[in-house]
mmCIF file of C-alpha atoms in Angstrom:
data_model
loop_
_atom_site.group_PDB
_atom_site.id
_atom_site.type_symbol
_atom_site.label_atom_id
_atom_site.label_comp_id
_atom_site.label_asym_id
_atom_site.label_seq_id
_atom_site.Cartn_x
_atom_site.Cartn_y
_atom_site.Cartn_z
ATOM 1 C CA UNK A 1 94.309 107.891 30.847
ATOM 2 C CA UNK A 2 93.418 109.299 34.214
ATOM 3 C CA UNK A 3 96.375 110.355 36.409
ATOM 4 C CA UNK A 4 96.871 108.435 39.684
ATOM 5 C CA UNK A 5 95.428 109.938 42.795
ATOM 6 C CA UNK A 6 98.576 110.374 44.901
ATOM 7 C CA UNK A 7 96.566 111.789 47.811
ATOM 8 C CA UNK A 8 94.552 108.554 47.999
ATOM 9 C CA UNK A 9 97.764 106.455 47.924
ATOM 10 C CA UNK A 10 99.207 108.624 50.667
ATOM 11 C CA UNK A 11 96.055 108.142 52.768
ATOM 12 C CA UNK A 12 96.212 104.382 52.274
ATOM 13 C CA UNK A 13 99.915 104.328 53.326
ATOM 14 C CA UNK A 14 99.108 106.461 56.356
ATOM 15 C CA UNK A 15 96.248 104.072 57.279
ATOM 16 C CA UNK A 16 98.591 101.068 57.023
ATOM 17 C CA UNK A 17 101.118 102.873 59.199
ATOM 18 C CA UNK A 18 98.470 103.600 61.809
ATOM 19 C CA UNK A 19 97.211 100.004 61.614
ATOM 20 C CA UNK A 20 100.749 98.669 62.217
ATOM 21 C CA UNK A 21 101.226 101.053 65.102
ATOM 22 C CA UNK A 22 97.894 99.969 66.568
ATOM 23 C CA UNK A 23 98.751 96.290 66.223
ATOM 24 C CA UNK A 24 102.144 96.925 67.791
ATOM 25 C CA UNK A 25 100.528 98.679 70.747
ATOM 26 C CA UNK A 26 98.020 95.794 71.108
ATOM 27 C CA UNK A 27 100.823 93.176 71.005
ATOM 28 C CA UNK A 28 102.864 95.089 73.575
ATOM 29 C CA UNK A 29 99.794 95.468 75.745
ATOM 30 C CA UNK A 30 99.046 91.750 75.570
ATOM 31 C CA UNK A 31 102.635 90.893 76.420
ATOM 32 C CA UNK A 32 102.554 93.273 79.344
ATOM 33 C CA UNK A 33 99.251 91.860 80.583
ATOM 34 C CA UNK A 34 100.488 88.279 80.244
ATOM 35 C CA UNK A 35 103.662 89.148 82.123
ATOM 36 C CA UNK A 36 101.665 90.769 84.923
ATOM 37 C CA UNK A 37 99.391 87.683 85.178
ATOM 38 C CA UNK A 38 102.429 85.343 85.195
ATOM 39 C CA UNK A 39 104.086 87.342 87.971
ATOM 40 C CA UNK A 40 100.907 87.417 90.032
ATOM 41 C CA UNK A 41 100.425 83.652 89.620
ATOM 42 C CA UNK A 42 104.009 82.921 90.582
ATOM 43 C CA UNK A 43 103.796 85.160 93.619
ATOM 44 C CA UNK A 44 100.528 83.549 94.673
ATOM 45 C CA UNK A 45 101.994 80.064 94.357
ATOM 46 C CA UNK A 46 105.148 81.065 96.270
ATOM 47 C CA UNK A 47 103.065 82.500 99.135
ATOM 48 C CA UNK A 48 100.866 79.392 99.210
ATOM 49 C CA UNK A 49 104.006 77.262 99.710
ATOM 50 C CA UNK A 50 104.726 79.210 102.896
ATOM 51 C CA UNK A 51 101.471 78.135 104.463
ATOM 52 C CA UNK A 52 100.773 74.910 106.242
ATOM 53 C CA UNK A 53 97.337 73.978 107.447
ATOM 54 C CA UNK A 54 97.244 71.817 110.583
ATOM 55 C CA UNK A 55 94.201 70.024 111.961
ATOM 56 C CA UNK A 56 93.706 70.749 115.699
ATOM 57 C CA UNK A 57 92.114 67.584 117.036
ATOM 58 C CA UNK A 58 89.868 67.390 113.946
ATOM 59 C CA UNK A 59 87.851 70.392 115.213
ATOM 60 C CA UNK A 60 89.522 73.377 113.742
ATOM 61 C CA UNK A 61 92.280 74.314 111.282
ATOM 62 C CA UNK A 62 95.302 76.314 112.372
ATOM 63 C CA UNK A 63 97.467 78.156 109.925
ATOM 64 C CA UNK A 64 101.183 77.871 110.371
ATOM 65 C CA UNK A 65 103.865 79.631 108.344
ATOM 66 C CA UNK A 66 106.324 77.249 106.740
ATOM 67 C CA UNK A 67 108.982 79.930 106.844
ATOM 68 C CA UNK A 68 108.672 80.089 110.613
ATOM 69 C CA UNK A 69 108.711 76.324 110.791
ATOM 70 C CA UNK A 70 112.006 76.147 108.908
ATOM 71 C CA UNK A 71 113.464 78.833 111.127
ATOM 72 C CA UNK A 72 112.682 76.632 114.118
ATOM 73 C CA UNK A 73 114.470 73.530 112.705
ATOM 74 C CA UNK A 74 117.883 74.224 114.348
ATOM 75 C CA UNK A 75 116.181 74.335 117.783
ATOM 76 C CA UNK A 76 114.244 71.163 117.046
ATOM 77 C CA UNK A 77 117.433 69.448 115.953
ATOM 78 C CA UNK A 78 119.233 70.298 119.180
ATOM 79 C CA UNK A 79 116.213 69.098 121.223
ATOM 80 C CA UNK A 80 116.060 65.908 119.202
ATOM 81 C CA UNK A 81 119.675 65.154 120.073
ATOM 82 C CA UNK A 82 119.134 66.050 123.739
ATOM 83 C CA UNK A 83 116.082 63.810 123.975
ATOM 84 C CA UNK A 84 117.968 60.974 122.317
ATOM 85 C CA UNK A 85 120.941 61.275 124.614
ATOM 86 C CA UNK A 86 118.642 61.313 127.666
ATOM 87 C CA UNK A 87 116.870 58.195 126.458
ATOM 88 C CA UNK A 88 120.076 56.308 125.527
ATOM 89 C CA UNK A 89 122.328 57.244 128.438
ATOM 90 C CA UNK A 90 120.089 58.088 131.363
ATOM 91 C CA UNK A 91 119.438 54.638 132.874
ATOM 92 C CA UNK A 92 118.324 52.948 136.129
ATOM 93 C CA UNK A 93 119.457 49.581 137.487
ATOM 94 C CA UNK A 94 116.283 47.999 136.145
ATOM 95 C CA UNK A 95 116.221 45.710 133.090
ATOM 96 C CA UNK A 96 112.748 46.836 131.869
ATOM 97 C CA UNK A 97 113.599 50.520 132.289
ATOM 98 C CA UNK A 98 116.789 49.990 130.281
ATOM 99 C CA UNK A 99 114.973 48.176 127.475
ATOM 100 C CA UNK A 100 112.156 50.738 127.296
ATOM 101 C CA UNK A 101 114.613 53.627 127.324
ATOM 102 C CA UNK A 102 116.759 52.129 124.536
ATOM 103 C CA UNK A 103 113.565 51.398 122.556
ATOM 104 C CA UNK A 104 112.608 55.063 122.851
ATOM 105 C CA UNK A 105 116.087 56.076 121.655
ATOM 106 C CA UNK A 106 115.870 53.653 118.735
ATOM 107 C CA UNK A 107 112.900 55.531 117.292
ATOM 108 C CA UNK A 108 115.172 58.632 116.986
ATOM 109 C CA UNK A 109 118.108 56.960 115.274
ATOM 110 C CA UNK A 110 119.121 54.317 112.708
ATOM 111 C CA UNK A 111 120.896 50.946 112.990
ATOM 112 C CA UNK A 112 124.072 52.571 114.338
ATOM 113 C CA UNK A 113 122.174 53.101 117.606
ATOM 114 C CA UNK A 114 121.204 49.368 117.666
ATOM 115 C CA UNK A 115 124.783 48.324 116.965
ATOM 116 C CA UNK A 116 126.092 50.434 119.860
ATOM 117 C CA UNK A 117 123.454 48.989 122.197
ATOM 118 C CA UNK A 118 124.328 45.427 121.128
ATOM 119 C CA UNK A 119 128.046 46.083 121.535
ATOM 120 C CA UNK A 120 127.562 47.455 125.098
ATOM 121 C CA UNK A 121 125.271 44.544 125.955
ATOM 122 C CA UNK A 122 127.825 41.992 124.831
ATOM 123 C CA UNK A 123 130.456 43.731 126.975
ATOM 124 C CA UNK A 124 128.121 43.369 130.008
ATOM 125 C CA UNK A 125 127.700 47.164 130.417
ATOM 126 C CA UNK A 126 123.969 47.090 131.237
ATOM 127 C CA UNK A 127 124.295 43.974 133.393
ATOM 128 C CA UNK A 128 126.955 45.746 135.444
ATOM 129 C CA UNK A 129 124.576 48.688 135.976
ATOM 130 C CA UNK A 130 121.922 46.323 137.296
ATOM 131 C CA UNK A 131 124.197 44.243 139.497
ATOM 132 C CA UNK A 132 126.022 47.273 140.877
ATOM 133 C CA UNK A 133 122.766 49.186 141.505
ATOM 134 C CA UNK A 134 124.145 52.091 139.488
ATOM 135 C CA UNK A 135 121.950 55.034 138.592
ATOM 136 C CA UNK A 136 123.244 56.727 135.448
ATOM 137 C CA UNK A 137 122.287 60.315 134.782
ATOM 138 C CA UNK A 138 123.135 62.671 131.960
ATOM 139 C CA UNK A 139 123.596 66.415 131.878
ATOM 140 C CA UNK A 140 123.236 68.011 128.403
ATOM 141 C CA UNK A 141 123.386 71.717 127.759
ATOM 142 C CA UNK A 142 121.743 72.690 124.478
ATOM 143 C CA UNK A 143 124.473 75.329 124.038
ATOM 144 C CA UNK A 144 126.916 72.427 123.754
ATOM 145 C CA UNK A 145 124.987 70.796 120.891
ATOM 146 C CA UNK A 146 126.347 72.041 117.541
ATOM 147 C CA UNK A 147 124.574 71.164 114.295
ATOM 148 C CA UNK A 148 125.917 72.121 110.841
ATOM 149 C CA UNK A 149 122.901 72.914 108.658
ATOM 150 C CA UNK A 150 124.977 73.953 105.626
ATOM 151 C CA UNK A 151 124.851 70.465 104.122
ATOM 152 C CA UNK A 152 122.570 67.467 104.457
ATOM 153 C CA UNK A 153 122.958 65.071 106.243
ATOM 154 C CA UNK A 154 123.590 67.622 109.030
ATOM 155 C CA UNK A 155 126.661 66.754 111.059
ATOM 156 C CA UNK A 156 126.375 67.336 114.851
ATOM 157 C CA UNK A 157 128.624 67.185 117.887
ATOM 158 C CA UNK A 158 127.261 67.240 121.435
ATOM 159 C CA UNK A 159 129.037 67.546 124.784
ATOM 160 C CA UNK A 160 127.748 66.732 128.241
ATOM 161 C CA UNK A 161 128.454 64.811 131.443
ATOM 162 C CA UNK A 162 127.536 61.305 132.474
ATOM 163 C CA UNK A 163 127.048 60.769 136.219
ATOM 164 C CA UNK A 164 127.155 57.281 137.693
ATOM 165 C CA UNK A 165 125.691 57.199 141.187
ATOM 166 C CA UNK A 166 126.681 54.186 143.296
ATOM 167 C CA UNK A 167 125.988 53.434 146.935
ATOM 168 C CA UNK A 168 129.331 54.899 148.149
ATOM 169 C CA UNK A 169 130.736 56.895 145.202
ATOM 170 C CA UNK A 170 129.781 59.228 142.408
ATOM 171 C CA UNK A 171 131.735 59.097 139.103
ATOM 172 C CA UNK A 172 131.568 61.940 136.616
ATOM 173 C CA UNK A 173 132.509 61.268 133.000
ATOM 174 C CA UNK A 174 132.937 63.288 129.874
ATOM 175 C CA UNK A 175 130.303 62.525 127.257
ATOM 176 C CA UNK A 176 131.070 63.666 123.750
ATOM 177 C CA UNK A 177 129.194 62.202 120.807
ATOM 178 C CA UNK A 178 129.052 62.793 117.051
ATOM 179 C CA UNK A 179 126.730 61.849 114.238
ATOM 180 C CA UNK A 180 124.537 63.076 111.483
ATOM 181 C CA UNK A 181 120.859 64.124 111.208
ATOM 182 C CA UNK A 182 118.487 63.657 108.268
ATOM 183 C CA UNK A 183 114.925 64.910 107.809
ATOM 184 C CA UNK A 184 112.232 62.262 108.152
ATOM 185 C CA UNK A 185 108.470 62.197 108.590
ATOM 186 C CA UNK A 186 107.146 63.208 112.023
ATOM 187 C CA UNK A 187 105.476 60.491 114.088
ATOM 188 C CA UNK A 188 104.245 60.138 117.637
ATOM 189 C CA UNK A 189 107.518 58.425 118.511
ATOM 190 C CA UNK A 190 109.596 60.977 116.598
ATOM 191 C CA UNK A 191 107.863 64.356 116.876
ATOM 192 C CA UNK A 192 110.845 66.423 115.686
ATOM 193 C CA UNK A 193 111.093 64.696 112.310
ATOM 194 C CA UNK A 194 114.819 63.875 112.462
ATOM 195 C CA UNK A 195 116.771 60.662 112.405
ATOM 196 C CA UNK A 196 120.266 60.197 113.815
ATOM 197 C CA UNK A 197 122.757 58.399 111.582
ATOM 198 C CA UNK A 198 126.302 57.130 112.177
ATOM 199 C CA UNK A 199 126.053 57.808 115.903
ATOM 200 C CA UNK A 200 129.369 57.488 117.697
ATOM 201 C CA UNK A 201 130.569 58.329 121.273
ATOM 202 C CA UNK A 202 134.024 59.874 120.874
ATOM 203 C CA UNK A 203 134.891 60.588 124.535
ATOM 204 C CA UNK A 204 133.557 58.833 127.679
ATOM 205 C CA UNK A 205 136.518 59.222 129.989
ATOM 206 C CA UNK A 206 136.283 59.680 133.747
ATOM 207 C CA UNK A 207 136.658 63.195 135.136
ATOM 208 C CA UNK A 208 136.518 62.399 138.818
ATOM 209 C CA UNK A 209 135.205 59.926 141.363
ATOM 210 C CA UNK A 210 134.188 61.242 144.806
ATOM 211 C CA UNK A 211 132.979 59.654 148.012
ATOM 212 C CA UNK A 212 129.260 60.334 148.553
ATOM 213 C CA UNK A 213 129.885 61.236 152.154
ATOM 214 C CA UNK A 214 131.895 64.191 150.952
ATOM 215 C CA UNK A 215 129.708 65.217 148.079
ATOM 216 C CA UNK A 216 126.208 66.639 147.813
ATOM 217 C CA UNK A 217 123.592 64.421 146.105
ATOM 218 C CA UNK A 218 123.330 64.798 142.303
#
């Protein structure tokens, strides 16, 4: 009987070892390539989420960064509150002006705004403005509008002054309000994309009343 060829067996074993090594290298290479593709795809998707395309009058497309948009939300929230307070509290002794102004404010808030308007109407507040020929102005400093963006809905507190101008006197009142903001879709009537909830005046006390003959015009 012919003796086994140990050299041939050794060559076969070496070949199998090299084959296993080659397959291992191929598998590792495939895994590395797949990981790189996955990372690239994830990065591309993440970057695409940061881009918003806006139609400019149907003629051209402008590119806006979503990240910059989100950074601007606190400023938009403060302006939303300021615009609302101007619409709700800055009134003239004119029934149509009051209704239109309250309607403008209602687009920026929920039913709590309507309830407050109804309550003031039933108490004769607006009728007294008209009959007394009272011009009601509001001074709101954006630095006195605080919005907590750590949790949604976003709680806010705003401070300002309410000025009631009558024929012979000027009355200055504190105006402190609280409420919450939620994100909603932007519309022509609500360009900031916020809605005020649970709106509540917490301080509307008189500061002073002066005679107009002794005070400069507001």
